[in-house]
Short mmCIF file of C-alpha atoms in Angstrom, two decimals:
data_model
loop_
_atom_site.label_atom_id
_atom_site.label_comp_id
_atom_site.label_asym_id
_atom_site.label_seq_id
_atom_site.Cartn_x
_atom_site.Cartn_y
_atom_site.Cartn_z
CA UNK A 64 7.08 -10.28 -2.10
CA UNK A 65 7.50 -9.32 1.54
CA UNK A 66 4.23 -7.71 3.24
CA UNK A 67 4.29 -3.74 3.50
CA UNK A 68 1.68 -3.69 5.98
CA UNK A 69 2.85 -3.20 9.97
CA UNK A 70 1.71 -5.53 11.99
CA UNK A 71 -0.81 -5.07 15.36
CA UNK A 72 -1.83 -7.94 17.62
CA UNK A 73 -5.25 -7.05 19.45
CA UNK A 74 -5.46 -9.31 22.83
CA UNK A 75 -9.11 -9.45 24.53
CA UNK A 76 -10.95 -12.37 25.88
CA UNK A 77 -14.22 -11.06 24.45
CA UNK A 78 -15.15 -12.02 20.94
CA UNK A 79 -17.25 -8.69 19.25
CA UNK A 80 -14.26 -6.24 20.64
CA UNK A 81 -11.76 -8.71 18.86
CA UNK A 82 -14.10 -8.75 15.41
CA UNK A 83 -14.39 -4.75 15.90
CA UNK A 84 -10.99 -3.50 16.26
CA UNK A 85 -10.39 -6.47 13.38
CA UNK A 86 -12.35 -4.92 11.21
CA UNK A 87 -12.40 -1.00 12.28
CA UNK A 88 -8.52 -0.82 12.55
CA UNK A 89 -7.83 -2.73 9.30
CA UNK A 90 -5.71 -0.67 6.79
CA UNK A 91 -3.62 -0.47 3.50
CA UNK A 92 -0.93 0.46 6.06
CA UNK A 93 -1.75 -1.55 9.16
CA UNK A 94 -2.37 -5.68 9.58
CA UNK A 95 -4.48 -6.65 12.50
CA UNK A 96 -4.56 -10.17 13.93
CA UNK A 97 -6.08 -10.61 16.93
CA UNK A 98 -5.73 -13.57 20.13
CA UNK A 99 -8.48 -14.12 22.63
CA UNK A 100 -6.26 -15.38 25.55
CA UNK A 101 -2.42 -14.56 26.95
CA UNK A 102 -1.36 -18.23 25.99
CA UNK A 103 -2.89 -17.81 22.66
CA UNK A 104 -1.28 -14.14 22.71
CA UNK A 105 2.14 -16.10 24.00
CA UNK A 106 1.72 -18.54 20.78
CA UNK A 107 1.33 -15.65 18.24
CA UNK A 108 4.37 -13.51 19.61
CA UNK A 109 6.69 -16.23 19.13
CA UNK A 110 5.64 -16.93 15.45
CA UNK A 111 6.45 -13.16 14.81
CA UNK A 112 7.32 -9.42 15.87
CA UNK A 113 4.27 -7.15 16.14
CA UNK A 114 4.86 -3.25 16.39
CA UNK A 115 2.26 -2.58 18.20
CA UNK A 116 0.00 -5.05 20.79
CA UNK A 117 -3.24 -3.80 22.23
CA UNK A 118 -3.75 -5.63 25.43
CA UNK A 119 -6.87 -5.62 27.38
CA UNK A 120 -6.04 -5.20 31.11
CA UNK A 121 -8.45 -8.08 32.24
CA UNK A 122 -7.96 -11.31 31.00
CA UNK A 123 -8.93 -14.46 32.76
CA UNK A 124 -5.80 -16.32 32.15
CA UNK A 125 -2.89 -13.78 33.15
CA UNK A 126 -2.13 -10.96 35.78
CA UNK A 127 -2.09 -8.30 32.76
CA UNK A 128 0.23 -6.12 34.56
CA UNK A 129 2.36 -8.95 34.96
CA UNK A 130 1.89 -10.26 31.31
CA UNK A 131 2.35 -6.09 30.34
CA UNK A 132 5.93 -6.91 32.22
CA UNK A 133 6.30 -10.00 29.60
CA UNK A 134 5.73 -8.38 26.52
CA UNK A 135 7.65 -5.58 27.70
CA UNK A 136 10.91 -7.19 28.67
CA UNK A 137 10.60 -9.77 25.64
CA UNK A 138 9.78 -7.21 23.40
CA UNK A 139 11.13 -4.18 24.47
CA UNK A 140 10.96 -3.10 20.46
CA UNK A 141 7.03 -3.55 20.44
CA UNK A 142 4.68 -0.69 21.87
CA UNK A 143 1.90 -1.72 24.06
CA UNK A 144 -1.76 0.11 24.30
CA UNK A 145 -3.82 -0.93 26.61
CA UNK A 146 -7.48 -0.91 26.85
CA UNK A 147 -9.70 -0.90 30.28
CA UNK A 148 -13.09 -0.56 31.57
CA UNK A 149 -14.33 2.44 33.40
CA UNK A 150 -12.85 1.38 36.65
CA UNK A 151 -9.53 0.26 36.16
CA UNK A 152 -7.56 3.74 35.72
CA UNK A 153 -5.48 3.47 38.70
CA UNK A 154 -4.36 0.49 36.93
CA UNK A 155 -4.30 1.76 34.20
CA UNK A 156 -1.97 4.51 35.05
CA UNK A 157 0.13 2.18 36.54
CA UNK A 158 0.58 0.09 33.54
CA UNK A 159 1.73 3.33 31.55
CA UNK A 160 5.04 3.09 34.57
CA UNK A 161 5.29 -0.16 33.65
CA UNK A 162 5.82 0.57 29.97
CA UNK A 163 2.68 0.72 28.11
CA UNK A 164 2.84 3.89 26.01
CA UNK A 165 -0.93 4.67 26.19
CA UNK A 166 -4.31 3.37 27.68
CA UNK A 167 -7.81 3.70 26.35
CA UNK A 168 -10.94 3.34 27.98
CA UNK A 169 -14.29 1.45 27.16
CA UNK A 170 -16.32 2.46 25.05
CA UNK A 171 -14.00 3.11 22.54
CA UNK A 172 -13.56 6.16 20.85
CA UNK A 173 -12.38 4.21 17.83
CA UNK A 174 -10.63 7.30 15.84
CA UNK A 175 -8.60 7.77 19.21
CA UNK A 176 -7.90 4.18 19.26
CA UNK A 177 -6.56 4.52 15.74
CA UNK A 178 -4.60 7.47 16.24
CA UNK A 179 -2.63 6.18 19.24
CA UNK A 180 -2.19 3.01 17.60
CA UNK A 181 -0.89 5.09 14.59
CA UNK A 182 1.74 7.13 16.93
CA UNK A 183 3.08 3.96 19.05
CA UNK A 184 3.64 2.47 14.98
CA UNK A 185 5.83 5.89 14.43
CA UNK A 186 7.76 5.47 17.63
CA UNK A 187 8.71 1.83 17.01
CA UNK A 188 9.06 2.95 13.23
CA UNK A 189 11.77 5.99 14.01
CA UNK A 190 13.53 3.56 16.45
CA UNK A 191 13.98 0.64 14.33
CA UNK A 192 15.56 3.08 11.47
CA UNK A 193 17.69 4.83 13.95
CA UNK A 194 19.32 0.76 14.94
CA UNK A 195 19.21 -0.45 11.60
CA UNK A 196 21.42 2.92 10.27
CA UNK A 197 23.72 1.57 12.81
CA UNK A 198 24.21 -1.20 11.30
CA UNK A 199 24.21 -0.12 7.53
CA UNK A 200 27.26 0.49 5.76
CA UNK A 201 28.23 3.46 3.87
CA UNK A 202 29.82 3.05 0.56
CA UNK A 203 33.16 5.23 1.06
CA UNK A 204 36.09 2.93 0.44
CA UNK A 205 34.58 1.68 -2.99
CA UNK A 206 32.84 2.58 -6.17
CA UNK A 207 29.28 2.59 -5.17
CA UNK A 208 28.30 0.46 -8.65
CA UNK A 209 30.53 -1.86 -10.63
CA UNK A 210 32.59 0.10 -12.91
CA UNK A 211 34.67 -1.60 -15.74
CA UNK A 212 34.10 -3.33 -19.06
CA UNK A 213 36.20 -5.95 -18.62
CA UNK A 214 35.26 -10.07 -19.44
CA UNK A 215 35.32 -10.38 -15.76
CA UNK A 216 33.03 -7.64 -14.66
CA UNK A 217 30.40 -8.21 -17.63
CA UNK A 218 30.45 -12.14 -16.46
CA UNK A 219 29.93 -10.99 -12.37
CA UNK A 220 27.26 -8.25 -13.31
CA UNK A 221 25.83 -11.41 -15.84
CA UNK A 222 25.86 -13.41 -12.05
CA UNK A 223 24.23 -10.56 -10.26
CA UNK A 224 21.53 -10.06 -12.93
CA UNK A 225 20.51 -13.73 -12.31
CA UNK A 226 20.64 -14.33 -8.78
CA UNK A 227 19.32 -11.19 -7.06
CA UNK A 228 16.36 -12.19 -7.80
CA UNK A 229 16.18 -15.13 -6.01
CA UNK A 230 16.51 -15.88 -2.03
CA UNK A 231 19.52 -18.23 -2.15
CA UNK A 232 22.61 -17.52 0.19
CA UNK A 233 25.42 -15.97 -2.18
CA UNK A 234 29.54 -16.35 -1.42
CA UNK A 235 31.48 -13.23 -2.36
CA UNK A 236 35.41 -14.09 -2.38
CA UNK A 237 37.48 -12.20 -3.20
CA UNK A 238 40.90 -10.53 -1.98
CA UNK A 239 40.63 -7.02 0.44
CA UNK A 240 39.58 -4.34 -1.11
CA UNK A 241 38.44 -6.19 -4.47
CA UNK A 242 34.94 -4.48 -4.10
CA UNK A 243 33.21 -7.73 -2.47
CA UNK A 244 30.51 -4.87 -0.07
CA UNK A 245 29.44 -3.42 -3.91
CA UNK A 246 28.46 -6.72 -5.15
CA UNK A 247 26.85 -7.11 -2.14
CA UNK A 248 25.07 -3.56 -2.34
CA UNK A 249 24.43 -4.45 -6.23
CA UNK A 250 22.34 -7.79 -5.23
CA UNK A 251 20.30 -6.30 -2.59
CA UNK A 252 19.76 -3.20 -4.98
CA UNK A 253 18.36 -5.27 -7.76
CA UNK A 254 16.40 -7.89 -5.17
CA UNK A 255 12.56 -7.56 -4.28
CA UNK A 256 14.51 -6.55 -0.60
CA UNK A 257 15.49 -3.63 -2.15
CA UNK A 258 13.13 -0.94 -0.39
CA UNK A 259 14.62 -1.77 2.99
CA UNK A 260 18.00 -1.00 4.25
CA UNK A 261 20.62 -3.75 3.71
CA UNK A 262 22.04 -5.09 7.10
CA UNK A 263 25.80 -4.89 7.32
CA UNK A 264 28.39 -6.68 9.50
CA UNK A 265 31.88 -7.31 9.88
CA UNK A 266 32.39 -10.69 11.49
CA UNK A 267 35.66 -9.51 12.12
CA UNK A 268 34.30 -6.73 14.68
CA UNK A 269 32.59 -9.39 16.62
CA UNK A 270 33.91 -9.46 20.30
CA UNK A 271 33.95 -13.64 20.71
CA UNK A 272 31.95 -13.42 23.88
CA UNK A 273 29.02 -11.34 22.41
CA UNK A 274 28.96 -12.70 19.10
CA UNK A 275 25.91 -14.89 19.92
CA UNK A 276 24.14 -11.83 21.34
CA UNK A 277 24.55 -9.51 18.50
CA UNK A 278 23.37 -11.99 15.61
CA UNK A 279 20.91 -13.47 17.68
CA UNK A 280 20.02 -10.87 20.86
CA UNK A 281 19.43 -11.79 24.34
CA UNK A 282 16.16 -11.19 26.92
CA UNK A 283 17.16 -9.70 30.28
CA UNK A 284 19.04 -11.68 32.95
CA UNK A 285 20.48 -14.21 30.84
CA UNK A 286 24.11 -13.37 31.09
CA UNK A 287 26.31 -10.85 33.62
CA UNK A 288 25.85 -7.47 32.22
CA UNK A 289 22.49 -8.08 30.72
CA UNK A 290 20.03 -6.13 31.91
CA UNK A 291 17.10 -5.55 29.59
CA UNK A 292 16.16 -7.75 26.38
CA UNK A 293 17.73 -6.63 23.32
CA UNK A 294 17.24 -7.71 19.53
CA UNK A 295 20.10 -8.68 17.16
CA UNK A 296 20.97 -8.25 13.43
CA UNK A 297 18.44 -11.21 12.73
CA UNK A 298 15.07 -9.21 14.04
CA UNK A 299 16.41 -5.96 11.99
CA UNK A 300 17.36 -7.55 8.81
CA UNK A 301 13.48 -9.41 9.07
CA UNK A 302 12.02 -8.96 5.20
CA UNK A 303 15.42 -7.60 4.29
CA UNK A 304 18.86 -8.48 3.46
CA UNK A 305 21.74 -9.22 5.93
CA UNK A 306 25.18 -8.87 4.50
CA UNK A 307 28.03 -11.30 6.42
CA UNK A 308 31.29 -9.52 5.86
CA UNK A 309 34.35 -11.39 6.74
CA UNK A 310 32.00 -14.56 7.22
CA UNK A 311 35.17 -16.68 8.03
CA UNK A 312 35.79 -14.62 10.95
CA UNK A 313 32.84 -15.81 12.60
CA UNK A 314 33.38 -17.87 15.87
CA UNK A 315 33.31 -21.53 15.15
CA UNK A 316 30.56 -22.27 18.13
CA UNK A 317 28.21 -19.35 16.79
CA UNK A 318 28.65 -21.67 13.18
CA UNK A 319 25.90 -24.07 13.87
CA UNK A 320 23.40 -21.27 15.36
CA UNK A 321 23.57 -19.22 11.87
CA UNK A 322 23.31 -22.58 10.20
CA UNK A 323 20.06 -23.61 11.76
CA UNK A 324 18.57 -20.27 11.00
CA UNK A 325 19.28 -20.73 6.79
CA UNK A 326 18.14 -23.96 7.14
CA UNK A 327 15.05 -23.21 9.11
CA UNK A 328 14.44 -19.64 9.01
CA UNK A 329 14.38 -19.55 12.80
CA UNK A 330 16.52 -18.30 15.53
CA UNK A 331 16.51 -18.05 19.70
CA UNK A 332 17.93 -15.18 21.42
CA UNK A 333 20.23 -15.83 24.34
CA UNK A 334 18.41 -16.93 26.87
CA UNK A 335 15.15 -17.62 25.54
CA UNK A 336 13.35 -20.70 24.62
CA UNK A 337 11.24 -19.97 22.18
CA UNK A 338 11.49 -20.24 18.46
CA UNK A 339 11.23 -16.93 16.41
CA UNK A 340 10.60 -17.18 12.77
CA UNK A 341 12.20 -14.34 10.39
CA UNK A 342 12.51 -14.11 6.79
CA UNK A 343 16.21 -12.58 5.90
CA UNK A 344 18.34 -13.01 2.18
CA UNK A 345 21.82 -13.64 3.66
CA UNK A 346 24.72 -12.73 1.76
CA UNK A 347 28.26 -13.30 2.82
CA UNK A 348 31.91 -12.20 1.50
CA UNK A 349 35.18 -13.82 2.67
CA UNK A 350 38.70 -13.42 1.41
CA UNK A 351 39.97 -16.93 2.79
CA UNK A 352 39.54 -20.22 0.88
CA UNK A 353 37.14 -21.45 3.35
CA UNK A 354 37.76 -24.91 2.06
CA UNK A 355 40.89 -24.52 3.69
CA UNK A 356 39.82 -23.63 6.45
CA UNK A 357 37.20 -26.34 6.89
CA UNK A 358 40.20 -29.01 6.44
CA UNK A 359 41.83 -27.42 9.27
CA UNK A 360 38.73 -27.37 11.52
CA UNK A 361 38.60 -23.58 11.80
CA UNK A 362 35.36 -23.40 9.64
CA UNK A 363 31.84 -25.63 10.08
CA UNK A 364 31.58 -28.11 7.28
CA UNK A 365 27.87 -28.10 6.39
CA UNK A 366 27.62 -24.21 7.04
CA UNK A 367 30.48 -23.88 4.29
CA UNK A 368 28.27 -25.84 1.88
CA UNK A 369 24.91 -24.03 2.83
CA UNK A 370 26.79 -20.75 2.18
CA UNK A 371 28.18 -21.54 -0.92
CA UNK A 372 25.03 -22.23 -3.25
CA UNK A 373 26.02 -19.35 -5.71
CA UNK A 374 29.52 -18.39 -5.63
CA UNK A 375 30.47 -14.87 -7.07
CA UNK A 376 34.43 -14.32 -7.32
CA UNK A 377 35.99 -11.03 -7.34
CA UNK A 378 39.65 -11.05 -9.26
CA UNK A 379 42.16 -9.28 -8.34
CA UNK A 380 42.50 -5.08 -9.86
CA UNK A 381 45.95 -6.03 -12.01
CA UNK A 382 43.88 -9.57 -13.60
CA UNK A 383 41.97 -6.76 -15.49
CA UNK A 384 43.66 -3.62 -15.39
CA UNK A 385 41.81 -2.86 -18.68
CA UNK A 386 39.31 -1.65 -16.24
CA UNK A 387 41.86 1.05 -14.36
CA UNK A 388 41.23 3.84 -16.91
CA UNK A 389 37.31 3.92 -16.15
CA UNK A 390 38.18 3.23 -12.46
CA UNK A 391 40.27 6.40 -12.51
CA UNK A 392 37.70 8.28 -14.51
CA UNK A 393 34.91 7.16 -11.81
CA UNK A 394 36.99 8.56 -9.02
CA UNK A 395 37.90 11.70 -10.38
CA UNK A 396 34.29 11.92 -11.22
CA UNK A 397 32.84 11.51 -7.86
CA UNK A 398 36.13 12.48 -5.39
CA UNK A 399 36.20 16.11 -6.76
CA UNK A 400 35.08 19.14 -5.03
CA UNK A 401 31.86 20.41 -7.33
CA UNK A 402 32.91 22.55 -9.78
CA UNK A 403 36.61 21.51 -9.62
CA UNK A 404 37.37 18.61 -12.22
CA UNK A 405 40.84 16.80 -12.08
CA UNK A 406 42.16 15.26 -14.65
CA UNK A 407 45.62 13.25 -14.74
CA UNK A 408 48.46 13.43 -17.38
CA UNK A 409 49.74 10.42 -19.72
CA UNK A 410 52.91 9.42 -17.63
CA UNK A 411 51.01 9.12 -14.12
CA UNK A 412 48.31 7.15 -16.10
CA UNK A 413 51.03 4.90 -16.93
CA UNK A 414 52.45 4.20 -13.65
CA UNK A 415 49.01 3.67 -12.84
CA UNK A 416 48.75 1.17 -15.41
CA UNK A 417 52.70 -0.75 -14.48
CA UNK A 418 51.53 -0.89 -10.49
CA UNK A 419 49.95 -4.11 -9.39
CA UNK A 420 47.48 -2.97 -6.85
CA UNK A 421 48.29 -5.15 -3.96
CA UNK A 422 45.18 -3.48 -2.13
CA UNK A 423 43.13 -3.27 -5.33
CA UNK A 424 40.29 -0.93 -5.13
CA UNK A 425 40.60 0.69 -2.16
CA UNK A 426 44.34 1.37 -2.61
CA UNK A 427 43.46 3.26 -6.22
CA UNK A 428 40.64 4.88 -4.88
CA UNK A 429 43.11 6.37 -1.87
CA UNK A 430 45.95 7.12 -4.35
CA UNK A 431 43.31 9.12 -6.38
CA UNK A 432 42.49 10.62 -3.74
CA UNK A 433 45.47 11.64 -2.30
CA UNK A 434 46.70 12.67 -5.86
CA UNK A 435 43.96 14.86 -6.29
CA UNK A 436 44.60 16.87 -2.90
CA UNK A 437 48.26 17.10 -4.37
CA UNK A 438 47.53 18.02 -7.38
CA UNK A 439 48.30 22.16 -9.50
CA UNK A 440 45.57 23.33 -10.56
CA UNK A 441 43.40 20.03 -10.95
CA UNK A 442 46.55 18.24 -12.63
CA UNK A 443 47.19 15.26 -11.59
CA UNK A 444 51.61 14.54 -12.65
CA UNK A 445 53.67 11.58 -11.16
CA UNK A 446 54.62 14.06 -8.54
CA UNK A 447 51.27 13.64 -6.94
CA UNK A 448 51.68 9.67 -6.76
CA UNK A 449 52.99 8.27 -3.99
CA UNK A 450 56.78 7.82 -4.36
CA UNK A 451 56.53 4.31 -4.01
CA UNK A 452 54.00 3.31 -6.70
CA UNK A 453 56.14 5.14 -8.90
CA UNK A 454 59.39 3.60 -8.43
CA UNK A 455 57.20 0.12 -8.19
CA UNK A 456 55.66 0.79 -11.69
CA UNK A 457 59.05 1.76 -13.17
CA UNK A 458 60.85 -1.18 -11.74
CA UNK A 459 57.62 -3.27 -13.73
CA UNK A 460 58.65 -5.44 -16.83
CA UNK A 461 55.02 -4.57 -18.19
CA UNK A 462 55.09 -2.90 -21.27
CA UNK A 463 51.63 -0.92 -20.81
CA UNK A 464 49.75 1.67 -22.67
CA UNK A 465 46.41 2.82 -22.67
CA UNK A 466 46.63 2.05 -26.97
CA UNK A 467 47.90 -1.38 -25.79
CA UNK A 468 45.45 -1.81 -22.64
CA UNK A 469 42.45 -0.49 -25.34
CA UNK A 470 43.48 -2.90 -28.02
CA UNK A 471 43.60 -5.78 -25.66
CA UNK A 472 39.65 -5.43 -24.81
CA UNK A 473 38.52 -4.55 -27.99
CA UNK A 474 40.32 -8.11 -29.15
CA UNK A 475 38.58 -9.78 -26.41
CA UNK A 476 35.34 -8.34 -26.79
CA UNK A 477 35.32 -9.45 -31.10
CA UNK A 478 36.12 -12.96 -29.52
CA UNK A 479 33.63 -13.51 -26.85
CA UNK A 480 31.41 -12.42 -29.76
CA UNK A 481 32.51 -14.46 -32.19
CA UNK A 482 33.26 -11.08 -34.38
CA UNK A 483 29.95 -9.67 -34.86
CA UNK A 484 31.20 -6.40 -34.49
CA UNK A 485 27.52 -4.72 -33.80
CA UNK A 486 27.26 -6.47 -30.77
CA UNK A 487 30.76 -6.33 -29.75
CA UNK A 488 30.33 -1.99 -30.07
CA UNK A 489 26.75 -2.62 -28.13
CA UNK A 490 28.85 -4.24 -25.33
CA UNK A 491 32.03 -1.64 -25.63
CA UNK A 492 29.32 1.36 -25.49
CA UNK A 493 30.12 2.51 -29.11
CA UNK A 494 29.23 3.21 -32.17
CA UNK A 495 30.28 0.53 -34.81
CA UNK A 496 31.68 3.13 -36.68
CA UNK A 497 34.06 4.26 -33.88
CA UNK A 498 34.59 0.55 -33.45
CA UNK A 499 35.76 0.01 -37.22
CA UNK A 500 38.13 3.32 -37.33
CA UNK A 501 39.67 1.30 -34.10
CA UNK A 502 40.01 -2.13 -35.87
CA UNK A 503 41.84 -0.47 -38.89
CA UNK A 504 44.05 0.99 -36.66
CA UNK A 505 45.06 -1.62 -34.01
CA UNK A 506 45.15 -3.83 -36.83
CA UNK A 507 42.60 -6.21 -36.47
CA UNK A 508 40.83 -7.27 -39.24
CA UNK A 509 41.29 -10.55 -39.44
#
């Protein structure tokens, strides 16, 4: 279980102030470590982000305004207080141009302290939600939960149950539009992650020449264009989940950087030395065979096995179209206008049913809601289909009904059960009477 308490790192040369603010600014909320020198201070930093250091403005080992400039530019994420003796305001004052975002005096007035400290954990706080809502995904082009009772969704949410748990890596596949981002969602929901944000990306989005930068971030000067230190996807996804969309899209030479960092936990920014440790779940989702694309070179070997502990694969919409009528239930659901239901006639269900769903999720859950704009009077007729999908389903040698699609996964379900019909009406969402009156009349006693 990931620490809820934010981090503060207290930096003075003199023992009882360190063991005071240790011990006065201590909270359920708040973590206080504490380093008695800038090299010790330079130690700690690297082993892990602080929101808020409290520097003392004389220490024998630094220039503190020049080691305020350090923490600053390394961390421009962290806030920095600084505390000074009665004749070092001009300093002071100067260090609040050079970044600090408050100063207190000695002797402390320790409820002060603690209320600055408090406010600079806000700022970083607000700040760090504003980036990471940048970076997380709505839900808009798919069903925000699995919805289906087919063999194949009852076996992935079986896979989901069991891994999200855990902290292994986890390979979606699956084809565009299958609904790889809500398996993702669906892992992180039911993970101990859960009460931070997922971290989203599409590798695809990555511009080749920043790719390093954006997983990894960069500290001022160390490329043409940088100028200030910035953190990537791997400092905001720290104690949460980062979600690799499109991981084969990744540039091959940025490969071995995001390998090191599932193998080690640790990562350096562009341009920086140091080591930073982070603790991240990574999840990724792909629609190439990536074992392909390792034979042809265009994929790193060992990070294709270190990705691909726990495979989950996605099947295609029309391998289990039993699933379509509670798809097309879920949209109409949650695509119409309050207080306007939709509902669609037999004959455009059965188009529905005859078309193969090249784009598979997405592309039903844009036909639906096209239809429903389309639509008299919340009636959803073949006229409100796209032409196309029409003429495709009618063209189909399928022979489909929703009797026929019903039958069909009521037959499966008494087999994976080995006809125990209680829990096969358990698993349909029945009663077993309703399941009986529907085995007399598909015809399936035997």
């Amino acid at each position: 279980m990931k620490n809820d308490k934010y981090p503060v790192l207290v930096i003075d040369d003199e023992e009882p102030i360190r063991r005071l603010l240790k011990k006065e600014l201590d909270s359920p909320e708040r973590e206080i470590f504490v380093a008695a020198s800038a090299q010790h201070a330079r130690d700690m930093l690297r082993q892990r982000l602080y929101d808020v250091v409290i520097l003392d403005l004389r220490l024998p080992d630094t220039d503190n305004l020049d080691f305020l400039i350090e923490i600053r530019e390394s961390l421009p994420n962290t806030e920095v207080v600084m505390i000074t003796g009665q004749g070092d305001i001009d300093s002071a004052v100067e260090a609040m141009k050079l970044g600090a975002c408050d100063f207190i005096p000695k002797p402390f007035n320790l409820d002060r302290l603690d209320l600055v400290v408090e406010k600079a954990h806000q700022r970083v706080r607000l700040a760090r939600e504003n980036r990471i809502l940048k970076h997380s995904s709505g839900k808009e082009t798919s069903p925000t939960k699995l919805v289906g009772k087919s063999k194949a969704i009852k076996n992935i949410q079986f896979l989901i149950d069991k891994v999200a748990p855990t902290n292994v890596p986890v390979l979606i596949t699956g084809e565009s539009g299958a609904g790889k981002d809500v398996v993702a969602h669906a892992i992180h929901d039911r993970s101990t992650r859960s009460g931070n944000p997922i971290i989203i990306k599409n590798c695809a989005s990555l511009q080749k020449e920043l790719a390093r930068s954006e997983l990894f971030g960069h500290v001022k000067g160390s490329f043409t264009g940088a100028s200030e230190s910035q953190e990537g996807l791997m400092a905001y996804a720290h104690e949460s989940t980062l979600f690799l969309d499109e991981i084969g899209e990744l540039p091959l030479e940025v490969q071995a950087s995001l390998l090191r960092v599932l193998e080690t936990q640790t990562y350096r920014r562009v341009g920086e030395k140091d080591e930073r440790r982070v603790d991240i779940r990574f999840l990724f989702a792909t629609n190439r065979n990536l074992a392909e694309e390792v034979e042809a070179g265009r994929f790193h070997e060992a990070l294709y096995h270190r990705i691909n502990v726990f495979n989950i694969s996605i099947p295609d919409l029309c391998e289990r179209k039993e699933d379509l009528p509670l798809l097309v239930d879920y949209f109409l659901t949650t695509l119409s206008p309050e207080g306007r239901p939709h509902r669609i006639v037999d004959s455009a269900m059965q188009s529905i049913l005859r078309y193969d769903w090249p784009g598979n999720i997405r592309e039903l859950r844009n036909v639906i809601e096209r239809s429903m704009i389309l639509s008299e009077n919340g009636i959803i007729t073949e006229n409100a289909l796209p032409r196309e999908l029409v003429l495709a389903s009618e063209n189909s040698e399928d022979d489909i009904s929703l009797d026929s699609v019903e039958k069909k996964h009521i037959l499966r379900m008494l087999e994976f059960f080995e006809g125990n019909r209680r829990k096969t009406a358990e698993a349909l969402g029945i009663s077993r009477k309703t399941l009986y009156r529907k085995i007399n009349r598909y015809g399936l006693e035997e």
